[in-house]
Amino acid sequence: MNEEEKLQYISNYIFKDLKLSEADIINKYPKRDLAEGACVTRFAPSPTGFIHIGGIYSALLDERLAHQTGGIFYLRIEDTDKKREVEGTVDMIVKAVNRFGLNIDEGFDINCEQIGNYGPYLQSERKEIYQVFVKKLLLANKAYVCFATQEELENIVQIQTQRKELIGYRKDWAIWRNKTLDEVIENLNLNKSFVIRFKSEGDFNNKIKFIDQVKGEVELPDNELDTVIMKSDGLPTYHFAHAVDDHFMQTTDVIRGDEWLPSIPIHLQLFKALEFNIPRFYHVSPIEKMEDGSRRKLSKRKDPEASVEFYYEQGYPVKAIIEYLMNLASSNYEDWKLQNPDKKIEEFQIDFTNLKSSGSLFDIEKLNFFSREYIAGMSSDGVYNHVLGWAKTYNNKLFDLLFNNKEYSNLIFNIEREGVMKKRKDISKWSDVFNEINYFFDNEFNNIKIDINNINPVSVEDVKMIINEFINTYNNLDELDVWFSKIKLIAKNLGFAESLKEYKNNETNYKGYVADVAKILRLALTGKTQSPDLYQIMKVMGKDRIINRLNNFINLLN
Ligand code: GLU
Protein backbone atom coordinates (compact mmCIF):
# COMPACT_ATOMS: atom_id res chain seq x y z
CA MET A 1 0.00 0.00 0.00
CA ASN A 2 1.24 3.49 -0.68
CA GLU A 3 0.69 6.23 1.88
CA GLU A 4 -2.58 7.34 0.37
CA GLU A 5 -3.92 3.79 0.36
CA LYS A 6 -2.84 3.32 3.94
CA LEU A 7 -4.72 6.42 4.98
CA GLN A 8 -7.76 5.20 3.08
CA TYR A 9 -7.45 1.86 4.83
CA ILE A 10 -7.30 3.52 8.24
CA SER A 11 -10.28 5.69 7.56
CA ASN A 12 -12.33 2.78 6.17
CA TYR A 13 -11.39 0.73 9.16
CA ILE A 14 -12.42 3.37 11.70
CA PHE A 15 -15.56 4.44 9.87
CA LYS A 16 -16.64 1.08 8.49
CA ASP A 17 -20.24 1.60 9.58
CA LEU A 18 -20.53 5.14 8.30
CA LYS A 19 -23.17 5.32 5.56
CA LEU A 20 -23.59 9.05 5.36
CA SER A 21 -21.69 11.30 2.94
CA GLU A 22 -20.92 14.99 3.00
CA ALA A 23 -23.32 15.52 0.09
CA ASP A 24 -26.15 13.88 2.07
CA ILE A 25 -25.57 16.33 4.88
CA ILE A 26 -25.40 19.36 2.61
CA ASN A 27 -28.71 18.26 1.05
CA LYS A 28 -30.31 17.65 4.41
CA TYR A 29 -29.69 21.22 5.60
CA PRO A 30 -30.70 23.66 2.87
CA LYS A 31 -30.15 27.35 3.34
CA ARG A 32 -32.71 28.82 5.71
CA ASP A 33 -35.28 31.04 4.12
CA LEU A 34 -34.95 34.12 6.28
CA ALA A 35 -35.13 37.84 5.71
CA GLU A 36 -31.95 39.89 5.62
CA GLY A 37 -30.76 40.58 9.16
CA ALA A 38 -32.76 37.80 10.78
CA CYS A 39 -30.62 36.05 13.39
CA VAL A 40 -30.51 32.35 14.15
CA THR A 41 -29.55 31.62 17.74
CA ARG A 42 -29.48 28.60 19.93
CA PHE A 43 -29.55 27.59 23.55
CA ALA A 44 -27.14 24.67 23.81
CA PRO A 45 -27.06 23.32 27.34
CA SER A 46 -25.43 20.09 28.43
CA PRO A 47 -27.74 17.76 30.37
CA THR A 48 -25.78 17.64 33.59
CA GLY A 49 -28.75 17.65 35.95
CA PHE A 50 -28.46 21.30 36.86
CA ILE A 51 -29.91 24.40 35.24
CA HIS A 52 -27.90 27.47 36.12
CA ILE A 53 -29.70 30.81 36.23
CA GLY A 54 -26.89 32.08 33.98
CA GLY A 55 -28.05 29.52 31.40
CA ILE A 56 -31.54 30.98 31.47
CA TYR A 57 -29.98 34.42 31.15
CA SER A 58 -28.09 33.52 28.00
CA ALA A 59 -31.12 31.64 26.64
CA LEU A 60 -33.17 34.79 27.16
CA LEU A 61 -30.61 36.79 25.18
CA ASP A 62 -30.69 34.15 22.43
CA GLU A 63 -34.45 34.16 22.31
CA ARG A 64 -34.67 37.94 22.23
CA LEU A 65 -32.01 38.36 19.56
CA ALA A 66 -33.70 35.82 17.31
CA HIS A 67 -37.21 37.13 17.78
CA GLN A 68 -36.30 40.81 17.77
CA THR A 69 -34.87 40.26 14.29
CA GLY A 70 -37.56 37.90 12.99
CA GLY A 71 -35.19 34.93 13.12
CA ILE A 72 -35.10 31.49 14.67
CA PHE A 73 -34.32 30.40 18.21
CA TYR A 74 -33.67 26.74 18.70
CA LEU A 75 -32.74 24.39 21.51
CA ARG A 76 -29.92 21.92 21.03
CA ILE A 77 -28.99 19.50 23.76
CA GLU A 78 -25.26 18.91 23.95
CA ASP A 79 -25.06 15.40 25.32
CA THR A 80 -21.78 14.21 23.87
CA ASP A 81 -20.15 13.91 27.26
CA LYS A 82 -21.85 10.76 28.39
CA LYS A 83 -19.89 10.67 31.64
CA ARG A 84 -21.38 13.94 32.84
CA GLU A 85 -24.91 13.27 31.66
CA VAL A 86 -27.64 12.99 34.27
CA GLU A 87 -30.78 11.14 33.31
CA GLY A 88 -33.97 13.15 33.08
CA THR A 89 -32.21 16.46 32.46
CA VAL A 90 -33.37 16.84 28.88
CA ASP A 91 -36.93 16.86 30.11
CA MET A 92 -35.95 19.28 32.86
CA ILE A 93 -34.34 21.67 30.37
CA VAL A 94 -37.28 21.58 27.98
CA LYS A 95 -39.68 22.25 30.85
CA ALA A 96 -37.55 25.12 32.17
CA VAL A 97 -37.28 26.81 28.80
CA ASN A 98 -41.04 26.60 28.37
CA ARG A 99 -41.71 27.66 31.91
CA PHE A 100 -39.67 30.81 31.39
CA GLY A 101 -41.72 31.50 28.27
CA LEU A 102 -38.68 31.33 25.97
CA ASN A 103 -40.41 30.44 22.75
CA ILE A 104 -38.47 27.77 20.94
CA ASP A 105 -38.98 27.53 17.19
CA GLU A 106 -37.04 24.32 16.78
CA GLY A 107 -35.64 21.67 19.03
CA PHE A 108 -38.15 20.11 21.35
CA ASP A 109 -41.82 20.61 22.00
CA ILE A 110 -43.25 20.53 25.50
CA ASN A 111 -43.55 16.73 25.31
CA CYS A 112 -39.87 16.50 24.46
CA GLU A 113 -40.64 15.46 20.89
CA GLN A 114 -38.15 16.91 18.44
CA ILE A 115 -39.45 19.58 16.10
CA GLY A 116 -37.77 21.39 13.20
CA ASN A 117 -35.97 20.64 9.94
CA TYR A 118 -32.41 21.08 11.08
CA GLY A 119 -32.29 18.27 13.63
CA PRO A 120 -31.67 15.98 15.27
CA TYR A 121 -31.39 18.46 18.11
CA LEU A 122 -29.82 15.94 20.46
CA GLN A 123 -26.12 15.78 19.63
CA SER A 124 -25.71 12.09 20.41
CA GLU A 125 -28.15 11.44 17.55
CA ARG A 126 -25.84 13.35 15.19
CA LYS A 127 -22.87 11.04 15.67
CA GLU A 128 -22.69 10.09 12.01
CA ILE A 129 -22.77 13.71 10.87
CA TYR A 130 -19.73 14.54 12.96
CA GLN A 131 -17.95 11.43 11.82
CA VAL A 132 -18.28 12.44 8.19
CA PHE A 133 -16.21 15.51 8.98
CA VAL A 134 -13.77 13.79 11.31
CA LYS A 135 -13.12 11.40 8.44
CA LYS A 136 -12.71 14.29 6.04
CA LEU A 137 -10.08 15.94 8.24
CA LEU A 138 -8.33 12.63 8.74
CA LEU A 139 -8.07 12.02 5.01
CA ALA A 140 -6.90 15.60 4.48
CA ASN A 141 -4.13 15.09 7.03
CA LYS A 142 -5.62 17.75 9.26
CA ALA A 143 -6.37 15.19 11.95
CA TYR A 144 -4.72 12.00 13.16
CA VAL A 145 -5.33 8.88 15.16
CA CYS A 146 -3.88 8.94 18.66
CA PHE A 147 -3.37 5.91 20.89
CA ALA A 148 -1.73 7.74 23.79
CA THR A 149 -2.73 6.10 27.05
CA GLN A 150 -3.93 7.88 30.16
CA GLU A 151 -0.60 7.10 31.78
CA GLU A 152 1.36 8.59 28.90
CA LEU A 153 -0.77 11.72 28.95
CA GLU A 154 -0.28 12.16 32.68
CA ASN A 155 3.41 11.65 32.27
CA ILE A 156 3.60 14.41 29.66
CA VAL A 157 1.76 16.82 31.95
CA GLN A 158 4.07 15.94 34.82
CA ILE A 159 7.24 16.66 32.85
CA GLN A 160 5.76 19.85 31.38
CA THR A 161 4.85 21.01 34.87
CA GLN A 162 8.37 20.31 36.14
CA ARG A 163 9.86 22.19 33.24
CA LYS A 164 7.33 24.98 33.59
CA GLU A 165 6.27 24.54 29.98
CA LEU A 166 2.89 25.09 28.45
CA ILE A 167 0.75 22.11 29.45
CA GLY A 168 -0.88 20.00 26.80
CA TYR A 169 -0.69 17.56 23.94
CA ARG A 170 1.08 19.70 21.39
CA LYS A 171 3.99 19.97 18.98
CA ASP A 172 6.80 17.54 19.85
CA TRP A 173 4.91 16.34 22.88
CA ALA A 174 2.17 15.02 20.66
CA ILE A 175 3.62 11.53 20.36
CA TRP A 176 1.14 10.29 17.79
CA ARG A 177 1.23 13.34 15.58
CA ASN A 178 4.18 12.09 13.59
CA LYS A 179 3.88 8.33 13.88
CA THR A 180 3.89 6.36 10.68
CA LEU A 181 0.65 5.09 9.21
CA ASP A 182 2.01 1.57 9.62
CA GLU A 183 2.18 2.07 13.34
CA VAL A 184 -1.37 3.34 13.33
CA ILE A 185 -2.57 0.31 11.37
CA GLU A 186 -0.69 -2.01 13.67
CA ASN A 187 -2.36 -0.54 16.74
CA LEU A 188 -5.78 -0.54 15.12
CA ASN A 189 -5.34 -4.22 14.34
CA LEU A 190 -4.50 -4.80 17.98
CA ASN A 191 -7.86 -3.26 18.81
CA LYS A 192 -6.33 -0.58 20.99
CA SER A 193 -8.48 2.29 22.19
CA PHE A 194 -7.88 5.56 20.32
CA VAL A 195 -9.11 9.10 19.83
CA ILE A 196 -8.82 11.40 16.84
CA ARG A 197 -7.03 14.68 17.29
CA PHE A 198 -6.98 17.86 15.30
CA LYS A 199 -3.53 18.69 13.96
CA SER A 200 -3.07 22.26 15.04
CA GLU A 201 -0.93 24.56 12.91
CA GLY A 202 -1.12 27.30 15.51
CA ASP A 203 1.65 28.71 17.65
CA PHE A 204 0.96 29.79 21.19
CA ASN A 205 3.41 32.69 20.79
CA ASN A 206 1.32 34.20 18.04
CA LYS A 207 -1.56 36.40 19.03
CA ILE A 208 -4.80 36.28 17.15
CA LYS A 209 -7.23 39.16 16.98
CA PHE A 210 -10.90 38.49 17.21
CA ILE A 211 -13.99 40.69 17.43
CA ASP A 212 -16.40 39.68 20.12
CA GLN A 213 -19.82 41.33 20.04
CA VAL A 214 -19.72 41.96 23.77
CA LYS A 215 -16.05 42.36 24.63
CA GLY A 216 -14.98 44.14 21.45
CA GLU A 217 -11.58 43.39 19.93
CA VAL A 218 -9.88 40.65 21.89
CA GLU A 219 -6.33 39.40 21.50
CA LEU A 220 -5.67 35.80 22.39
CA PRO A 221 -2.68 33.47 22.11
CA ASP A 222 -3.24 31.09 19.23
CA ASN A 223 -4.02 27.46 19.91
CA GLU A 224 -1.25 24.93 19.51
CA LEU A 225 -2.87 21.99 21.26
CA ASP A 226 -3.89 18.99 19.21
CA THR A 227 -7.39 18.93 20.58
CA VAL A 228 -9.39 15.71 20.60
CA ILE A 229 -12.20 15.95 18.07
CA MET A 230 -13.51 12.40 18.31
CA LYS A 231 -13.41 10.49 21.57
CA SER A 232 -12.89 6.77 22.00
CA ASP A 233 -16.67 6.24 22.10
CA GLY A 234 -16.97 7.71 18.61
CA LEU A 235 -18.68 10.89 19.83
CA PRO A 236 -17.19 14.32 19.14
CA THR A 237 -15.92 16.72 21.77
CA TYR A 238 -17.83 19.92 22.43
CA HIS A 239 -15.46 21.96 20.25
CA PHE A 240 -15.96 19.85 17.19
CA ALA A 241 -19.71 19.43 17.55
CA HIS A 242 -20.00 23.20 18.01
CA ALA A 243 -18.34 23.88 14.64
CA VAL A 244 -20.32 21.26 12.75
CA ASP A 245 -23.70 22.04 14.29
CA ASP A 246 -23.54 25.79 14.21
CA HIS A 247 -22.53 25.59 10.58
CA PHE A 248 -25.25 23.23 9.39
CA MET A 249 -27.96 24.53 11.68
CA GLN A 250 -26.93 27.95 10.37
CA THR A 251 -26.50 29.72 13.65
CA THR A 252 -25.66 33.32 12.90
CA ASP A 253 -25.03 34.42 16.47
CA VAL A 254 -23.53 32.37 19.29
CA ILE A 255 -24.26 33.75 22.75
CA ARG A 256 -22.51 31.87 25.52
CA GLY A 257 -20.74 32.25 28.84
CA ASP A 258 -17.34 33.92 28.67
CA GLU A 259 -15.68 30.82 30.07
CA TRP A 260 -15.60 29.81 26.39
CA LEU A 261 -13.64 32.85 25.28
CA PRO A 262 -10.23 31.15 25.72
CA SER A 263 -11.46 28.39 23.39
CA ILE A 264 -12.00 30.83 20.55
CA PRO A 265 -8.62 30.10 18.90
CA ILE A 266 -9.33 26.38 18.66
CA HIS A 267 -12.87 27.06 17.47
CA LEU A 268 -11.67 29.40 14.76
CA GLN A 269 -9.08 26.83 13.64
CA LEU A 270 -11.77 24.17 13.39
CA PHE A 271 -14.22 26.36 11.47
CA LYS A 272 -11.44 27.27 9.05
CA ALA A 273 -10.16 23.72 8.60
CA LEU A 274 -13.70 22.60 7.85
CA GLU A 275 -14.32 25.62 5.60
CA PHE A 276 -17.41 26.51 7.59
CA ASN A 277 -19.09 29.87 8.13
CA ILE A 278 -18.01 31.53 11.34
CA PRO A 279 -20.89 32.95 13.39
CA ARG A 280 -20.76 36.16 15.41
CA PHE A 281 -19.80 35.48 19.01
CA TYR A 282 -21.11 37.13 22.17
CA HIS A 283 -19.24 36.04 25.27
CA VAL A 284 -21.37 37.18 28.16
CA SER A 285 -19.98 37.68 31.63
CA PRO A 286 -21.31 35.50 34.40
CA ILE A 287 -23.69 36.62 37.11
CA GLU A 288 -21.51 37.36 40.10
CA LYS A 289 -21.73 37.63 43.83
CA MET A 290 -19.76 39.49 46.49
CA GLU A 291 -17.80 37.40 48.94
CA ASP A 292 -15.36 38.82 51.46
CA GLY A 293 -15.19 42.06 49.56
CA SER A 294 -14.46 40.58 46.16
CA ARG A 295 -16.58 39.43 43.26
CA ARG A 296 -16.90 35.87 42.17
CA LYS A 297 -19.06 33.87 39.81
CA LEU A 298 -22.33 32.44 41.21
CA SER A 299 -21.26 28.96 42.08
CA LYS A 300 -23.27 25.83 41.51
CA ARG A 301 -21.75 24.32 44.62
CA LYS A 302 -21.93 27.24 47.05
CA ASP A 303 -24.92 29.34 46.03
CA PRO A 304 -28.44 27.98 46.04
CA GLU A 305 -29.49 30.93 43.88
CA ALA A 306 -27.30 29.63 41.05
CA SER A 307 -29.90 26.96 40.32
CA VAL A 308 -33.32 27.59 38.80
CA GLU A 309 -34.68 25.22 41.45
CA PHE A 310 -34.09 27.95 44.03
CA TYR A 311 -36.48 30.29 42.21
CA TYR A 312 -39.07 27.57 41.81
CA GLU A 313 -38.92 26.71 45.50
CA GLN A 314 -39.08 30.31 46.61
CA GLY A 315 -41.98 30.84 44.26
CA TYR A 316 -40.79 33.73 42.12
CA PRO A 317 -43.13 34.18 39.16
CA VAL A 318 -41.04 33.39 36.08
CA LYS A 319 -42.09 36.63 34.40
CA ALA A 320 -40.58 38.54 37.31
CA ILE A 321 -37.33 36.61 36.97
CA ILE A 322 -37.29 37.38 33.26
CA GLU A 323 -37.79 41.06 34.07
CA TYR A 324 -34.91 40.90 36.50
CA LEU A 325 -32.70 39.28 33.87
CA MET A 326 -33.79 41.85 31.30
CA ASN A 327 -32.62 44.46 33.73
CA LEU A 328 -29.24 42.73 33.99
CA ALA A 329 -28.94 42.79 30.21
CA SER A 330 -30.11 46.38 29.77
CA SER A 331 -29.86 48.93 32.52
CA ASN A 332 -32.56 51.01 30.79
CA TYR A 333 -35.17 48.26 31.13
CA GLU A 334 -36.49 49.58 34.44
CA ASP A 335 -37.04 53.09 33.03
CA TRP A 336 -38.73 51.69 29.98
CA LYS A 337 -41.02 49.64 32.20
CA LEU A 338 -41.92 52.72 34.23
CA GLN A 339 -42.77 54.61 31.09
CA ASN A 340 -44.61 51.68 29.51
CA PRO A 341 -46.33 49.89 32.37
CA ASP A 342 -48.90 48.28 30.10
CA LYS A 343 -46.54 46.98 27.45
CA LYS A 344 -45.48 43.36 27.31
CA ILE A 345 -41.88 42.48 28.21
CA GLU A 346 -41.33 41.24 24.66
CA GLU A 347 -41.92 44.72 23.34
CA PHE A 348 -38.75 45.94 24.99
CA GLN A 349 -35.83 45.86 22.56
CA ILE A 350 -32.50 44.78 24.01
CA ASP A 351 -29.64 46.71 22.45
CA PHE A 352 -27.30 43.90 21.45
CA THR A 353 -24.59 46.30 20.39
CA ASN A 354 -24.35 47.46 23.94
CA LEU A 355 -24.43 44.40 26.19
CA LYS A 356 -22.65 44.76 29.46
CA SER A 357 -19.11 43.48 29.13
CA SER A 358 -18.31 43.04 32.79
CA GLY A 359 -20.10 40.74 35.22
CA SER A 360 -23.35 41.77 36.87
CA LEU A 361 -23.87 41.35 40.56
CA PHE A 362 -26.76 39.17 41.57
CA ASP A 363 -29.08 41.34 43.61
CA ILE A 364 -31.89 39.55 45.39
CA GLU A 365 -33.42 42.84 46.55
CA LYS A 366 -33.76 43.92 42.95
CA LEU A 367 -35.33 40.61 42.07
CA ASN A 368 -37.74 41.03 44.99
CA PHE A 369 -38.56 44.50 43.73
CA PHE A 370 -39.42 43.30 40.23
CA SER A 371 -41.34 40.41 41.66
CA ARG A 372 -43.36 42.53 44.11
CA GLU A 373 -44.26 44.92 41.33
CA TYR A 374 -45.22 42.09 39.06
CA ILE A 375 -47.37 40.38 41.68
CA ALA A 376 -48.98 43.71 42.58
CA GLY A 377 -50.17 43.97 38.99
CA MET A 378 -51.85 40.55 39.00
CA SER A 379 -55.57 39.95 39.51
CA SER A 380 -56.63 38.26 42.75
CA ASP A 381 -57.75 35.27 40.76
CA GLY A 382 -54.36 35.11 39.06
CA VAL A 383 -52.60 35.27 42.41
CA TYR A 384 -54.89 32.60 43.81
CA ASN A 385 -54.16 30.22 40.95
CA HIS A 386 -50.44 30.81 40.98
CA VAL A 387 -50.13 30.38 44.72
CA LEU A 388 -52.28 27.26 44.60
CA GLY A 389 -50.06 25.80 41.86
CA TRP A 390 -46.93 26.61 43.79
CA ALA A 391 -48.29 25.40 47.14
CA LYS A 392 -49.25 22.07 45.63
CA THR A 393 -45.56 21.22 45.40
CA TYR A 394 -44.01 23.33 48.12
CA ASN A 395 -46.47 23.98 50.95
CA ASN A 396 -49.22 21.44 51.67
CA LYS A 397 -50.75 23.41 54.51
CA LEU A 398 -51.16 26.50 52.36
CA PHE A 399 -52.52 24.40 49.54
CA ASP A 400 -55.24 22.94 51.75
CA LEU A 401 -56.20 26.35 53.13
CA LEU A 402 -56.53 27.86 49.67
CA PHE A 403 -58.14 24.86 48.08
CA ASN A 404 -60.79 24.51 50.78
CA ASN A 405 -61.51 28.25 50.99
CA LYS A 406 -61.42 29.47 47.46
CA GLU A 407 -63.85 32.35 47.77
CA TYR A 408 -62.48 33.60 51.06
CA SER A 409 -58.91 33.35 49.70
CA ASN A 410 -59.83 35.35 46.63
CA LEU A 411 -61.25 38.08 48.85
CA ILE A 412 -58.05 38.04 50.89
CA PHE A 413 -55.89 38.40 47.79
CA ASN A 414 -58.11 41.14 46.52
CA ILE A 415 -57.34 43.43 49.46
CA GLU A 416 -55.66 46.55 48.02
CA ARG A 417 -55.58 44.98 44.61
CA GLU A 418 -58.17 45.32 41.86
CA GLY A 419 -59.46 48.82 41.21
CA VAL A 420 -57.22 50.60 43.70
CA MET A 421 -54.50 53.12 43.02
CA LYS A 422 -52.11 52.04 45.73
CA LYS A 423 -51.59 48.32 45.34
CA ARG A 424 -50.42 46.07 48.12
CA LYS A 425 -46.78 45.13 47.82
CA ASP A 426 -46.31 42.71 50.66
CA ILE A 427 -45.71 39.64 48.52
CA SER A 428 -42.51 39.22 46.58
CA LYS A 429 -42.69 35.48 46.12
CA TRP A 430 -45.20 32.74 46.78
CA SER A 431 -43.29 31.47 49.79
CA ASP A 432 -44.16 34.80 51.50
CA VAL A 433 -47.87 34.17 51.17
CA PHE A 434 -48.46 31.84 54.08
CA ASN A 435 -47.09 34.29 56.64
CA GLU A 436 -48.91 37.17 55.04
CA ILE A 437 -52.36 35.60 55.09
CA ASN A 438 -52.39 32.86 57.72
CA TYR A 439 -54.10 35.09 60.32
CA PHE A 440 -57.26 35.15 58.21
CA PHE A 441 -57.81 31.49 59.05
CA ASP A 442 -58.93 30.85 62.62
CA ASN A 443 -56.97 27.65 63.18
CA GLU A 444 -53.79 29.32 62.04
CA PHE A 445 -54.55 32.54 63.89
CA ASN A 446 -54.95 30.61 67.13
CA ASN A 447 -51.36 29.41 66.76
CA ILE A 448 -49.97 32.90 66.41
CA LYS A 449 -48.41 34.21 69.58
CA ILE A 450 -49.39 37.84 69.91
CA ASP A 451 -46.82 40.09 71.55
CA ILE A 452 -48.82 42.06 74.09
CA ASN A 453 -46.03 44.63 74.47
CA ASN A 454 -47.05 45.90 71.08
CA ILE A 455 -50.06 47.66 72.58
CA ASN A 456 -47.67 50.44 73.67
CA PRO A 457 -48.21 53.36 74.13
CA VAL A 458 -51.82 52.41 74.85
CA SER A 459 -52.60 51.23 78.38
CA VAL A 460 -54.43 47.97 79.09
CA GLU A 461 -57.42 49.93 80.38
CA ASP A 462 -57.58 51.97 77.19
CA VAL A 463 -57.24 48.86 75.06
CA LYS A 464 -60.33 47.46 76.70
CA MET A 465 -62.20 50.70 76.22
CA ILE A 466 -61.17 50.91 72.59
CA ILE A 467 -62.28 47.40 71.87
CA ASN A 468 -65.57 47.63 73.73
CA GLU A 469 -66.41 50.92 72.16
CA PHE A 470 -65.51 49.62 68.73
CA ILE A 471 -67.71 46.54 69.17
CA ASN A 472 -70.61 48.69 70.37
CA THR A 473 -70.53 50.96 67.37
CA TYR A 474 -69.34 48.55 64.65
CA ASN A 475 -71.58 48.12 61.66
CA ASN A 476 -70.20 45.91 58.90
CA LEU A 477 -72.10 47.95 56.30
CA ASP A 478 -70.26 51.17 57.14
CA GLU A 479 -68.38 52.84 54.31
CA LEU A 480 -64.71 53.56 54.86
CA ASP A 481 -65.22 57.17 55.95
CA VAL A 482 -67.90 56.29 58.50
CA TRP A 483 -65.81 53.42 59.82
CA PHE A 484 -62.83 55.69 60.19
CA SER A 485 -64.76 58.53 61.78
CA LYS A 486 -65.95 56.10 64.44
CA ILE A 487 -62.36 55.12 65.22
CA LYS A 488 -61.41 58.79 65.37
CA LEU A 489 -64.20 59.44 67.80
CA ILE A 490 -63.03 56.61 70.03
CA ALA A 491 -59.55 58.06 69.87
CA LYS A 492 -60.72 61.52 70.72
CA ASN A 493 -62.88 60.40 73.65
CA LEU A 494 -59.95 58.56 75.17
CA GLY A 495 -57.54 61.45 74.79
CA PHE A 496 -55.76 60.49 71.58
CA ALA A 497 -55.23 63.02 68.79
CA GLU A 498 -57.35 62.50 65.67
CA SER A 499 -54.41 63.00 63.35
CA LEU A 500 -50.64 62.81 63.38
CA LYS A 501 -50.38 66.52 62.68
CA GLU A 502 -52.53 67.40 65.65
CA TYR A 503 -50.47 65.10 67.81
CA LYS A 504 -47.15 66.52 66.62
CA ASN A 505 -48.34 70.05 67.36
CA ASN A 506 -48.91 69.26 70.97
CA GLU A 507 -47.58 65.87 72.02
CA THR A 508 -47.92 66.43 75.75
CA ASN A 509 -51.65 66.96 75.42
CA TYR A 510 -52.31 63.49 74.02
CA LYS A 511 -51.76 59.84 74.88
CA GLY A 512 -50.99 59.18 71.26
CA TYR A 513 -52.93 59.51 68.03
CA VAL A 514 -55.53 57.70 66.00
CA ALA A 515 -53.06 55.25 64.44
CA ASP A 516 -52.25 53.93 67.91
CA VAL A 517 -55.91 53.19 68.40
CA ALA A 518 -56.21 51.49 65.02
CA LYS A 519 -53.08 49.52 65.85
CA ILE A 520 -54.88 47.92 68.78
CA LEU A 521 -57.62 46.68 66.48
CA ARG A 522 -55.03 45.49 63.99
CA LEU A 523 -53.10 43.64 66.65
CA ALA A 524 -56.23 41.98 67.98
CA LEU A 525 -57.40 40.90 64.52
CA THR A 526 -54.17 39.99 62.78
CA GLY A 527 -51.62 39.55 65.55
CA LYS A 528 -49.43 42.04 63.67
CA THR A 529 -48.57 45.70 63.99
CA GLN A 530 -48.50 46.13 60.24
CA SER A 531 -50.88 44.81 57.67
CA PRO A 532 -52.66 45.78 54.49
CA ASP A 533 -55.63 48.11 54.82
CA LEU A 534 -57.47 47.35 58.06
CA TYR A 535 -60.87 48.41 56.78
CA GLN A 536 -60.64 45.93 53.92
CA ILE A 537 -59.30 43.22 56.19
CA MET A 538 -62.37 43.65 58.37
CA LYS A 539 -64.67 43.50 55.36
CA VAL A 540 -63.12 40.20 54.37
CA MET A 541 -63.05 38.71 57.88
CA GLY A 542 -66.73 39.40 58.54
CA LYS A 543 -68.45 40.63 61.67
CA ASP A 544 -68.57 37.42 63.70
CA ARG A 545 -64.90 36.71 63.34
CA ILE A 546 -64.04 40.30 64.21
CA ILE A 547 -66.13 40.42 67.37
CA ASN A 548 -64.82 37.07 68.41
CA ARG A 549 -61.18 38.03 68.02
CA LEU A 550 -61.63 41.38 69.72
CA ASN A 551 -63.22 39.74 72.73
CA ASN A 552 -60.51 37.12 72.86
CA PHE A 553 -57.92 39.84 72.84
CA ILE A 554 -59.42 41.37 75.96
CA ASN A 555 -59.30 37.96 77.61
CA LEU A 556 -55.65 37.74 76.67
CA LEU A 557 -54.95 40.92 78.56
CA ASN A 558 -56.71 39.81 81.74
N1 GLU B 1 -22.86 22.93 25.96
C1 GLU B 1 -22.13 24.12 26.22
C2 GLU B 1 -22.36 24.52 27.67
O1 GLU B 1 -23.30 24.04 28.26
C3 GLU B 1 -22.63 25.19 25.31
C4 GLU B 1 -21.74 26.34 25.07
C5 GLU B 1 -22.25 27.09 23.85
O2 GLU B 1 -23.33 27.69 23.94
O3 GLU B 1 -21.58 27.03 22.81
O4 GLU B 1 -21.62 25.28 28.21
PDB file of N, CA and C and ligand atoms in Angstrom, residues 42 44-46 78 238 255-256 260, ligand 1:
ATOM      1  N   ARG A  42     -29.144  29.866  19.281  1.00  0.00           N
ATOM      2  CA  ARG A  42     -29.479  28.602  19.931  1.00  0.00           C
ATOM      3  C   ARG A  42     -29.119  28.622  21.401  1.00  0.00           C
ATOM      4  N   ALA A  44     -27.789  25.980  23.996  1.00  0.00           N
ATOM      5  CA  ALA A  44     -27.142  24.674  23.805  1.00  0.00           C
ATOM      6  C   ALA A  44     -26.631  24.088  25.119  1.00  0.00           C
ATOM      7  N   PRO A  45     -27.517  23.805  26.042  1.00  0.00           N
ATOM      8  CA  PRO A  45     -27.056  23.316  27.339  1.00  0.00           C
ATOM      9  C   PRO A  45     -26.630  21.848  27.305  1.00  0.00           C
ATOM     10  N   SER A  46     -25.795  21.500  28.261  1.00  0.00           N
ATOM     11  CA  SER A  46     -25.431  20.090  28.432  1.00  0.00           C
ATOM     12  C   SER A  46     -26.324  19.524  29.532  1.00  0.00           C
ATOM     13  N   GLU A  78     -26.632  19.337  24.221  1.00  0.00           N
ATOM     14  CA  GLU A  78     -25.262  18.914  23.951  1.00  0.00           C
ATOM     15  C   GLU A  78     -24.872  17.771  24.887  1.00  0.00           C
ATOM     16  N   TYR A 238     -17.017  18.713  22.551  1.00  0.00           N
ATOM     17  CA  TYR A 238     -17.832  19.922  22.425  1.00  0.00           C
ATOM     18  C   TYR A 238     -17.335  20.803  21.278  1.00  0.00           C
ATOM     19  N   ILE A 255     -24.343  33.030  21.471  1.00  0.00           N
ATOM     20  CA  ILE A 255     -24.264  33.752  22.749  1.00  0.00           C
ATOM     21  C   ILE A 255     -23.954  32.706  23.804  1.00  0.00           C
ATOM     22  N   ARG A 256     -22.863  32.878  24.521  1.00  0.00           N
ATOM     23  CA  ARG A 256     -22.513  31.867  25.524  1.00  0.00           C
ATOM     24  C   ARG A 256     -21.674  32.501  26.618  1.00  0.00           C
ATOM     25  N   TRP A 260     -15.970  30.400  27.691  1.00  0.00           N
ATOM     26  CA  TRP A 260     -15.596  29.812  26.393  1.00  0.00           C
ATOM     27  C   TRP A 260     -14.679  30.716  25.577  1.00  0.00           C
TER      28      TRP A 260
HETATM   29  N1  GLU B   1     -22.858  22.929  25.960  1.00  0.00           N
HETATM   30  C1  GLU B   1     -22.128  24.120  26.223  1.00  0.00           C
HETATM   31  C2  GLU B   1     -22.357  24.518  27.665  1.00  0.00           C
HETATM   32  O1  GLU B   1     -23.300  24.037  28.262  1.00  0.00           O
HETATM   33  C3  GLU B   1     -22.630  25.195  25.308  1.00  0.00           C
HETATM   34  C4  GLU B   1     -21.743  26.337  25.067  1.00  0.00           C
HETATM   35  C5  GLU B   1     -22.247  27.087  23.849  1.00  0.00           C
HETATM   36  O2  GLU B   1     -23.328  27.689  23.941  1.00  0.00           O
HETATM   37  O3  GLU B   1     -21.579  27.035  22.806  1.00  0.00           O
HETATM   38  O4  GLU B   1     -21.616  25.279  28.211  1.00  0.00           O
END
